[in-house]
Amino acid sequence: MQDLEQRPKSILREFLDGEAAGGIILMAAAALALIVANSPLAGSYFALLHAYLGPLSVSHWINDGLMAVFFLLVGLEIKREMLDGQLSTWPRRVLPGIAAAGGMVVPALVYVLINRDNPAALSGWAIPTATDIAFALGVLSLLGNRVPASLKIFLTALAIIDDLGAVIIIALFYTSGLSLAYLGAAFAVIAALVALNRMRVMNLIPYLVLGAVLWVLVLKSGVHATLAGVALALTVPLERAAGIGDDIEHSPLHRLEHGLHRLVPFIVIPIFGFANAGVSLAGLSMAALVEPLTLGVAAGLVLGKLVGVFGSSALAIRLGLADLPANAGWLHMIGISLLCGIGFTMSLFIGLLAFASDAALQDAVKVGILAGSLVAALLGAAVLVMAPAGGVEEEIE
C-alpha cells in the first residue's frame, strides 16, 4: 500500500513543479505583452494577431487551437485526480470542492451586483469565477517553505475542480449557433474514442488522430473548439493501480499527461498570455478602472474569491464537514483564498468568449483581470508572508 500511496504524490510533485515554473514564465509573458502593446511595436503586435494563416487568424489559432491542448491537459488532470489522485475519495474532495463552489458563486454575484444596471456587461458574469493555477502556484513557489505543502495540494485540488466548473460553464453558457450535422459527427467521433477505450487500445496515436478530427468538427459545430480537448481527455485510458508492480504510471493517460506537462506551461500558456494580455493603457484613468465592467471583474476576483473561498471553507470546517489542511492556520487560508483571485488564463479565455464581437469590452475585461489578479497576488503573498511558517518538514514526494 505504501507504493500506491506514494505514486500519486510523485505525480503531484511533478505537476506542482511544472505549474509553478510555468506560472513564473506566464508572468513574464504577460508583462512583455503589456510592454509591447504600449510601445512603438504595438501596431505590428496587433497586426500579427489579426493576420490570417489559412482559414483562421493567428489569434484564433492560439485561442481555438493551442488552447485545445491546454484543455486536453486540464481534462487529463481532472480525470486522473478524480480516479487515482488527490480527489479520488470523498473525504479528499469535501474541502476543495466546497471552497471551489463558494469561489465560483460569490465572485459571479459580486460581478452581477456591480453590473446590475449594465445589461451589455452581464454576459461576462463568469469571468471572475476562474482561478489560474499556474499563476497562483508560481506565487507560492516564490514564498518557498513558508507555505505548508498541504496548502499547495489544497490549492491544486481546488483549482482542478474550478477548471471543471469553468469547462461546464463554457459548454452551457458560451455556445451558440449550433450545427446539428457537425455536432452529430463530433458525437460519432467521441463514440469511436470510447470504443477504443473499451477495447483497451493502449496506443496513443489512434486517440490523437481522432482527437484532431474531433477538434475540426467541434470548431465547425458552434461549440467552442477547446472542449474537444476535454472530450478527448476523458476517453484516454487510465488503468487503475492493482498492486505493486502495476504499470499505472505508464498508462496512456499518464504518458500523455507527462508529455504535455512541459509543452503546456512552458509554451502554450505563455503564448496565450502574450497574445491576450496586450492592451493599450494610453488614456487609462482612475475613472476607467471604476467602470462597472472593469470594477466588476477586479472586485469579483479579489473580494469575491476571498469571501467565497475562505467563507465556504471556514463554514465547512466549523460544521465539522472538513478539517484545516495539515500545519495550516486561518491566516494561511486567507492568503490562499486571496491567491485564488489570480484568474488570468481562464478568466481571459471566458472574457474573449463573453464579448467576442466587442473589442472595447474585451479591453475593459483585460484591464479588470490584470488589475484584480495583481492585487490578489500581492495581497495573498503579503498575508502568507505574515502567517507563521509551517510545513517545512512536510514534503510532497
Short mmCIF file of C-alpha atoms in Angstrom, two decimals:
data_model
loop_
_atom_site.label_atom_id
_atom_site.label_comp_id
_atom_site.label_asym_id
_atom_site.label_seq_id
_atom_site.Cartn_x
_atom_site.Cartn_y
_atom_site.Cartn_z
CA MET A 1 0.00 0.00 0.00
CA GLN A 2 2.88 2.35 0.66
CA ASP A 3 3.92 2.33 -3.01
CA LEU A 4 0.37 3.06 -4.11
CA GLU A 5 0.12 6.00 -1.72
CA GLN A 6 3.44 7.46 -2.81
CA ARG A 7 2.83 7.12 -6.54
CA PRO A 8 0.15 9.84 -6.84
CA LYS A 9 2.33 12.10 -4.69
CA SER A 10 5.26 11.80 -7.09
CA ILE A 11 2.94 12.69 -9.97
CA LEU A 12 1.61 15.64 -7.96
CA ARG A 13 5.15 16.78 -7.17
CA GLU A 14 5.96 16.89 -10.89
CA PHE A 15 2.70 18.74 -11.55
CA LEU A 16 3.36 21.36 -8.87
CA ASP A 17 6.92 21.96 -10.02
CA GLY A 18 5.89 22.33 -13.66
CA GLU A 19 2.92 24.60 -12.94
CA ALA A 20 4.91 26.81 -10.56
CA ALA A 21 7.74 27.33 -13.04
CA GLY A 22 5.22 27.83 -15.84
CA GLY A 23 3.43 30.44 -13.73
CA ILE A 24 6.60 32.50 -13.44
CA ILE A 25 7.09 32.32 -17.22
CA LEU A 26 3.45 33.31 -17.69
CA MET A 27 4.02 36.40 -15.53
CA ALA A 28 6.94 37.36 -17.78
CA ALA A 29 4.88 36.76 -20.95
CA ALA A 30 2.01 38.92 -19.68
CA ALA A 31 4.38 41.71 -18.67
CA LEU A 32 6.07 41.56 -22.08
CA ALA A 33 2.69 41.76 -23.84
CA LEU A 34 1.80 44.90 -21.89
CA ILE A 35 5.17 46.48 -22.73
CA VAL A 36 4.87 45.67 -26.44
CA ALA A 37 1.23 46.82 -26.63
CA ASN A 38 2.27 50.19 -25.22
CA SER A 39 5.40 50.63 -27.32
CA PRO A 40 6.12 51.62 -30.93
CA LEU A 41 5.77 47.89 -31.72
CA ALA A 42 2.07 47.94 -30.84
CA GLY A 43 0.90 48.23 -34.45
CA SER A 44 2.93 45.22 -35.53
CA TYR A 45 1.82 43.25 -32.47
CA PHE A 46 -1.90 43.70 -33.13
CA ALA A 47 -1.47 43.28 -36.92
CA LEU A 48 0.25 39.94 -36.37
CA LEU A 49 -2.56 38.68 -34.15
CA HIS A 50 -5.16 39.57 -36.79
CA ALA A 51 -3.16 38.17 -39.73
CA TYR A 52 -4.66 35.05 -41.31
CA LEU A 53 -2.93 31.69 -41.60
CA GLY A 54 -5.21 29.61 -43.75
CA PRO A 55 -8.85 29.68 -42.56
CA LEU A 56 -8.12 31.27 -39.15
CA SER A 57 -6.31 34.32 -37.84
CA VAL A 58 -3.23 33.92 -35.66
CA SER A 59 -5.34 34.90 -32.66
CA HIS A 60 -7.91 32.22 -33.46
CA TRP A 61 -5.24 29.55 -33.95
CA ILE A 62 -3.96 30.41 -30.49
CA ASN A 63 -7.32 30.70 -28.72
CA ASP A 64 -9.08 27.83 -30.50
CA GLY A 65 -6.14 25.60 -31.43
CA LEU A 66 -3.36 25.88 -28.88
CA MET A 67 -5.85 26.29 -26.06
CA ALA A 68 -7.44 22.98 -27.05
CA VAL A 69 -4.14 21.42 -25.98
CA PHE A 70 -4.40 23.28 -22.67
CA PHE A 71 -7.94 21.95 -22.17
CA LEU A 72 -6.71 18.47 -23.08
CA LEU A 73 -4.24 18.67 -20.19
CA VAL A 74 -6.96 20.08 -17.91
CA GLY A 75 -9.20 17.13 -18.79
CA LEU A 76 -6.41 14.63 -18.18
CA GLU A 77 -5.66 16.19 -14.77
CA ILE A 78 -9.32 16.17 -13.76
CA LYS A 79 -9.74 12.52 -14.75
CA ARG A 80 -6.51 11.38 -13.10
CA GLU A 81 -7.14 13.25 -9.85
CA MET A 82 -10.75 12.02 -9.66
CA LEU A 83 -9.88 8.38 -10.32
CA ASP A 84 -6.41 7.86 -8.90
CA GLY A 85 -5.18 11.04 -7.22
CA GLN A 86 -5.83 13.67 -4.59
CA LEU A 87 -9.58 13.77 -5.39
CA SER A 88 -10.11 10.01 -5.60
CA THR A 89 -12.09 9.78 -2.34
CA TRP A 90 -14.97 11.86 -0.99
CA PRO A 91 -13.14 12.99 2.18
CA ARG A 92 -10.41 14.47 -0.03
CA ARG A 93 -12.97 16.22 -2.23
CA VAL A 94 -15.02 17.85 0.52
CA LEU A 95 -12.95 20.91 1.46
CA PRO A 96 -11.59 21.84 -2.01
CA GLY A 97 -15.00 21.07 -3.54
CA ILE A 98 -16.87 23.35 -1.13
CA ALA A 99 -14.17 26.03 -1.46
CA ALA A 100 -14.30 25.85 -5.26
CA ALA A 101 -18.10 26.15 -5.26
CA GLY A 102 -18.00 29.20 -2.99
CA GLY A 103 -15.16 30.61 -5.05
CA MET A 104 -17.27 30.47 -8.20
CA VAL A 105 -20.67 31.56 -6.89
CA VAL A 106 -19.64 34.61 -4.82
CA PRO A 107 -17.40 36.26 -7.50
CA ALA A 108 -20.21 35.87 -10.03
CA LEU A 109 -22.64 37.51 -7.59
CA VAL A 110 -20.21 40.38 -6.95
CA TYR A 111 -19.83 40.94 -10.69
CA VAL A 112 -23.60 40.86 -11.32
CA LEU A 113 -24.27 43.18 -8.38
CA ILE A 114 -21.84 45.80 -9.72
CA ASN A 115 -23.14 45.45 -13.30
CA ARG A 116 -26.85 45.10 -12.49
CA ASP A 117 -27.61 48.34 -14.36
CA ASN A 118 -25.31 47.47 -17.28
CA PRO A 119 -27.16 44.81 -19.34
CA ALA A 120 -24.46 44.72 -22.05
CA ALA A 121 -21.91 43.53 -19.49
CA LEU A 122 -23.97 40.85 -17.73
CA SER A 123 -22.85 38.12 -20.13
CA GLY A 124 -19.43 38.37 -18.52
CA TRP A 125 -20.66 37.10 -15.13
CA ALA A 126 -18.41 34.02 -15.29
CA ILE A 127 -15.16 35.91 -15.88
CA PRO A 128 -14.11 36.27 -12.21
CA THR A 129 -15.11 32.71 -11.29
CA ALA A 130 -11.86 31.15 -12.55
CA THR A 131 -8.53 30.59 -10.78
CA ASP A 132 -5.23 30.43 -12.68
CA ILE A 133 -3.41 27.52 -11.06
CA ALA A 134 -0.10 28.19 -12.83
CA PHE A 135 0.00 31.84 -11.74
CA ALA A 136 -1.09 31.01 -8.18
CA LEU A 137 1.46 28.21 -7.79
CA GLY A 138 4.09 30.49 -9.30
CA VAL A 139 3.48 32.99 -6.50
CA LEU A 140 3.58 30.18 -3.91
CA SER A 141 6.89 28.95 -5.29
CA LEU A 142 8.41 32.38 -4.65
CA LEU A 143 7.47 32.04 -0.97
CA GLY A 144 9.38 28.78 -0.58
CA ASN A 145 8.82 26.71 2.56
CA ARG A 146 6.78 29.39 4.33
CA VAL A 147 3.70 27.73 2.83
CA PRO A 148 2.76 24.25 4.11
CA ALA A 149 2.79 21.59 1.39
CA SER A 150 -0.79 20.67 2.35
CA LEU A 151 -1.92 24.13 1.19
CA LYS A 152 -0.31 23.59 -2.21
CA ILE A 153 -2.25 20.34 -2.52
CA PHE A 154 -5.44 22.11 -1.38
CA LEU A 155 -4.94 24.92 -3.92
CA THR A 156 -4.23 22.41 -6.70
CA ALA A 157 -7.33 20.35 -5.92
CA LEU A 158 -9.49 23.49 -5.66
CA ALA A 159 -8.19 24.83 -8.99
CA ILE A 160 -8.79 21.50 -10.74
CA ILE A 161 -12.42 21.45 -9.53
CA ASP A 162 -12.63 25.12 -10.53
CA ASP A 163 -11.40 24.19 -14.03
CA LEU A 164 -14.11 21.53 -14.26
CA GLY A 165 -16.68 24.19 -13.35
CA ALA A 166 -15.27 26.53 -16.00
CA VAL A 167 -15.49 23.80 -18.65
CA ILE A 168 -19.16 23.21 -17.76
CA ILE A 169 -19.88 26.97 -17.82
CA ILE A 170 -18.28 27.34 -21.27
CA ALA A 171 -20.24 24.37 -22.62
CA LEU A 172 -23.59 25.57 -21.21
CA PHE A 173 -23.42 29.36 -21.49
CA TYR A 174 -20.91 30.27 -24.21
CA THR A 175 -22.10 28.06 -27.05
CA SER A 176 -24.28 29.44 -29.84
CA GLY A 177 -25.29 28.84 -33.46
CA LEU A 178 -25.12 25.05 -33.26
CA SER A 179 -24.77 22.97 -36.43
CA LEU A 180 -26.54 19.69 -35.75
CA ALA A 181 -24.73 17.95 -38.62
CA TYR A 182 -21.25 18.76 -37.35
CA LEU A 183 -22.33 18.18 -33.75
CA GLY A 184 -23.66 14.74 -34.68
CA ALA A 185 -20.41 13.91 -36.46
CA ALA A 186 -18.49 15.04 -33.37
CA PHE A 187 -20.52 12.71 -31.16
CA ALA A 188 -19.80 9.88 -33.61
CA VAL A 189 -16.07 10.50 -33.20
CA ILE A 190 -16.46 10.58 -29.41
CA ALA A 191 -18.26 7.23 -29.65
CA ALA A 192 -15.30 5.87 -31.64
CA LEU A 193 -12.91 7.14 -28.95
CA VAL A 194 -15.00 5.45 -26.25
CA ALA A 195 -14.90 2.24 -28.30
CA LEU A 196 -11.10 2.41 -28.43
CA ASN A 197 -11.09 2.78 -24.64
CA ARG A 198 -13.46 -0.16 -24.17
CA MET A 199 -11.30 -2.31 -26.45
CA ARG A 200 -8.34 -1.40 -24.22
CA VAL A 201 -6.34 0.17 -27.05
CA MET A 202 -3.22 1.48 -25.30
CA ASN A 203 -1.51 3.13 -28.28
CA LEU A 204 -1.99 6.91 -28.10
CA ILE A 205 -1.80 7.53 -31.86
CA PRO A 206 -5.41 6.49 -32.70
CA TYR A 207 -6.71 8.71 -29.89
CA LEU A 208 -4.69 11.71 -31.06
CA VAL A 209 -5.70 11.26 -34.72
CA LEU A 210 -9.38 11.03 -33.83
CA GLY A 211 -8.88 13.93 -31.41
CA ALA A 212 -7.65 16.13 -34.28
CA VAL A 213 -10.73 15.18 -36.34
CA LEU A 214 -12.92 15.90 -33.31
CA TRP A 215 -11.37 19.37 -32.93
CA VAL A 216 -12.27 20.29 -36.53
CA LEU A 217 -15.83 19.03 -36.16
CA VAL A 218 -16.37 20.82 -32.83
CA LEU A 219 -14.89 24.03 -34.29
CA LYS A 220 -17.49 23.91 -37.08
CA SER A 221 -20.34 22.80 -34.81
CA GLY A 222 -20.70 26.06 -32.88
CA VAL A 223 -19.45 24.56 -29.61
CA HIS A 224 -16.13 26.10 -28.63
CA ALA A 225 -13.34 24.03 -30.17
CA THR A 226 -11.32 23.80 -26.95
CA LEU A 227 -13.96 21.49 -25.45
CA ALA A 228 -12.78 18.85 -27.92
CA GLY A 229 -9.64 18.64 -25.79
CA VAL A 230 -11.68 17.82 -22.67
CA ALA A 231 -13.76 15.22 -24.52
CA LEU A 232 -10.61 13.54 -25.83
CA ALA A 233 -9.03 13.52 -22.38
CA LEU A 234 -11.99 11.73 -20.82
CA THR A 235 -11.61 8.83 -23.28
CA VAL A 236 -7.86 8.25 -22.86
CA PRO A 237 -7.38 5.07 -20.77
CA LEU A 238 -6.21 5.19 -17.18
CA GLU A 239 -5.54 1.76 -15.74
CA ARG A 240 -6.20 1.83 -12.03
CA ALA A 241 -3.49 0.61 -9.68
CA ALA A 242 -3.95 -3.10 -8.89
CA GLY A 243 -0.88 -3.79 -6.76
CA ILE A 244 2.86 -3.46 -6.50
CA GLY A 245 4.46 -3.58 -9.90
CA ASP A 246 1.38 -2.27 -11.65
CA ASP A 247 2.21 -0.03 -14.62
CA ILE A 248 -0.29 2.75 -13.89
CA GLU A 249 2.40 5.41 -14.43
CA HIS A 250 2.83 4.05 -17.96
CA SER A 251 -0.87 4.11 -18.84
CA PRO A 252 -1.83 6.15 -21.94
CA LEU A 253 -3.27 8.92 -19.76
CA HIS A 254 -0.11 9.29 -17.71
CA ARG A 255 2.15 9.15 -20.76
CA LEU A 256 0.17 11.87 -22.50
CA GLU A 257 -0.12 13.97 -19.34
CA HIS A 258 3.62 13.76 -18.67
CA GLY A 259 4.30 14.71 -22.29
CA LEU A 260 2.07 17.79 -22.03
CA HIS A 261 3.41 18.95 -18.65
CA ARG A 262 6.27 20.77 -20.34
CA LEU A 263 4.55 21.80 -23.57
CA VAL A 264 1.53 23.47 -21.94
CA PRO A 265 3.01 25.55 -19.07
CA PHE A 266 6.19 26.50 -20.93
CA ILE A 267 4.88 27.06 -24.47
CA VAL A 268 1.08 27.01 -24.86
CA ILE A 269 0.07 29.17 -21.88
CA PRO A 270 2.87 31.78 -22.29
CA ILE A 271 1.90 32.18 -25.98
CA PHE A 272 -1.75 32.59 -24.97
CA GLY A 273 -0.76 35.09 -22.28
CA PHE A 274 1.41 37.08 -24.66
CA ALA A 275 -1.31 37.12 -27.34
CA ASN A 276 -4.13 38.16 -25.00
CA ALA A 277 -2.64 40.26 -22.19
CA GLY A 278 -1.60 43.04 -24.53
CA VAL A 279 -3.86 46.03 -24.01
CA SER A 280 -3.13 49.69 -24.62
CA LEU A 281 -3.01 51.67 -21.39
CA ALA A 282 -2.96 55.00 -23.21
CA GLY A 283 -5.51 57.31 -21.64
CA LEU A 284 -6.23 54.87 -18.83
CA SER A 285 -7.56 56.77 -15.85
CA MET A 286 -8.97 56.06 -12.42
CA ALA A 287 -12.42 56.63 -13.91
CA ALA A 288 -11.81 53.80 -16.38
CA LEU A 289 -10.75 51.47 -13.56
CA VAL A 290 -14.01 52.01 -11.72
CA GLU A 291 -16.23 51.47 -14.76
CA PRO A 292 -18.78 48.76 -13.81
CA LEU A 293 -17.36 46.10 -16.17
CA THR A 294 -13.72 46.59 -15.14
CA LEU A 295 -14.56 47.03 -11.47
CA GLY A 296 -16.89 44.02 -11.50
CA VAL A 297 -14.12 41.76 -12.81
CA ALA A 298 -11.47 43.10 -10.42
CA ALA A 299 -13.74 43.10 -7.36
CA GLY A 300 -15.06 39.66 -8.24
CA LEU A 301 -11.52 38.28 -8.36
CA VAL A 302 -10.24 39.94 -5.18
CA LEU A 303 -13.25 40.35 -2.89
CA GLY A 304 -15.42 37.62 -4.37
CA LYS A 305 -12.75 34.92 -4.23
CA LEU A 306 -11.70 35.92 -0.70
CA VAL A 307 -15.26 35.79 0.64
CA GLY A 308 -16.28 32.78 -1.44
CA VAL A 309 -13.26 30.52 -0.87
CA PHE A 310 -12.48 31.50 2.72
CA GLY A 311 -16.10 31.83 3.82
CA SER A 312 -17.21 28.47 2.43
CA SER A 313 -14.06 26.75 3.75
CA ALA A 314 -14.49 28.24 7.22
CA LEU A 315 -18.15 27.22 7.30
CA ALA A 316 -17.33 23.65 6.25
CA ILE A 317 -14.61 23.38 8.89
CA ARG A 318 -16.76 24.92 11.65
CA LEU A 319 -19.59 22.49 10.81
CA GLY A 320 -17.20 19.56 11.06
CA LEU A 321 -17.52 18.64 7.38
CA ALA A 322 -13.79 19.01 6.80
CA ASP A 323 -10.53 19.79 8.58
CA LEU A 324 -7.97 22.54 8.09
CA PRO A 325 -5.10 21.40 5.84
CA ALA A 326 -2.20 19.98 7.88
CA ASN A 327 0.14 22.54 9.50
CA ALA A 328 -2.05 25.40 8.24
CA GLY A 329 -3.87 28.11 10.17
CA TRP A 330 -6.64 30.57 9.38
CA LEU A 331 -4.19 33.22 8.18
CA HIS A 332 -2.83 30.69 5.69
CA MET A 333 -6.37 30.06 4.45
CA ILE A 334 -6.96 33.80 3.97
CA GLY A 335 -3.74 34.03 1.95
CA ILE A 336 -4.65 31.07 -0.25
CA SER A 337 -8.17 32.45 -0.74
CA LEU A 338 -6.68 35.71 -2.00
CA LEU A 339 -4.35 33.86 -4.37
CA CYS A 340 -7.42 32.16 -5.84
CA GLY A 341 -8.26 35.64 -7.15
CA ILE A 342 -5.49 35.30 -9.72
CA GLY A 343 -7.78 34.48 -12.62
CA PHE A 344 -5.53 35.22 -15.55
CA THR A 345 -5.68 32.41 -18.14
CA MET A 346 -9.21 31.04 -17.79
CA SER A 347 -10.67 34.48 -16.98
CA LEU A 348 -9.15 35.95 -20.14
CA PHE A 349 -10.46 33.00 -22.10
CA ILE A 350 -14.02 33.37 -20.79
CA GLY A 351 -13.83 37.13 -21.34
CA LEU A 352 -12.98 36.58 -25.00
CA LEU A 353 -15.99 34.30 -25.35
CA ALA A 354 -18.36 36.59 -23.45
CA PHE A 355 -17.56 39.65 -25.58
CA ALA A 356 -16.36 38.02 -28.80
CA SER A 357 -17.68 40.81 -31.02
CA ASP A 358 -16.72 43.86 -28.94
CA ALA A 359 -13.01 44.71 -28.75
CA ALA A 360 -13.64 47.66 -26.41
CA LEU A 361 -15.36 45.44 -23.83
CA GLN A 362 -12.60 42.86 -24.20
CA ASP A 363 -10.03 45.54 -23.36
CA ALA A 364 -12.04 46.59 -20.30
CA VAL A 365 -12.15 42.95 -19.21
CA LYS A 366 -8.38 42.60 -19.66
CA VAL A 367 -7.72 45.67 -17.53
CA GLY A 368 -10.00 44.29 -14.81
CA ILE A 369 -8.34 40.87 -14.91
CA LEU A 370 -4.82 42.30 -14.84
CA ALA A 371 -5.64 44.73 -12.01
CA GLY A 372 -7.59 42.17 -9.98
CA SER A 373 -5.03 39.41 -10.45
CA LEU A 374 -2.16 41.72 -9.50
CA VAL A 375 -3.90 42.93 -6.33
CA ALA A 376 -4.89 39.36 -5.40
CA ALA A 377 -1.32 38.13 -5.91
CA LEU A 378 0.25 40.92 -3.85
CA LEU A 379 -2.27 40.70 -1.01
CA GLY A 380 -2.17 36.90 -0.95
CA ALA A 381 1.63 36.84 -0.86
CA ALA A 382 1.72 39.52 1.87
CA VAL A 383 -0.71 37.57 4.07
CA LEU A 384 1.21 34.32 3.63
CA VAL A 385 4.48 36.09 4.49
CA MET A 386 2.88 37.31 7.72
CA ALA A 387 1.47 33.86 8.54
CA PRO A 388 3.55 31.57 10.77
CA ALA A 389 5.90 29.40 8.73
CA GLY A 390 4.57 25.87 8.66
CA GLY A 391 5.05 22.56 6.97
CA VAL A 392 8.79 22.94 6.42
CA GLU A 393 9.23 19.32 7.34
CA GLU A 394 6.32 18.23 5.14
CA GLU A 395 7.45 17.32 1.64
CA ILE A 396 5.39 16.25 -1.34
CA GLU A 397 7.13 13.16 -2.61
#
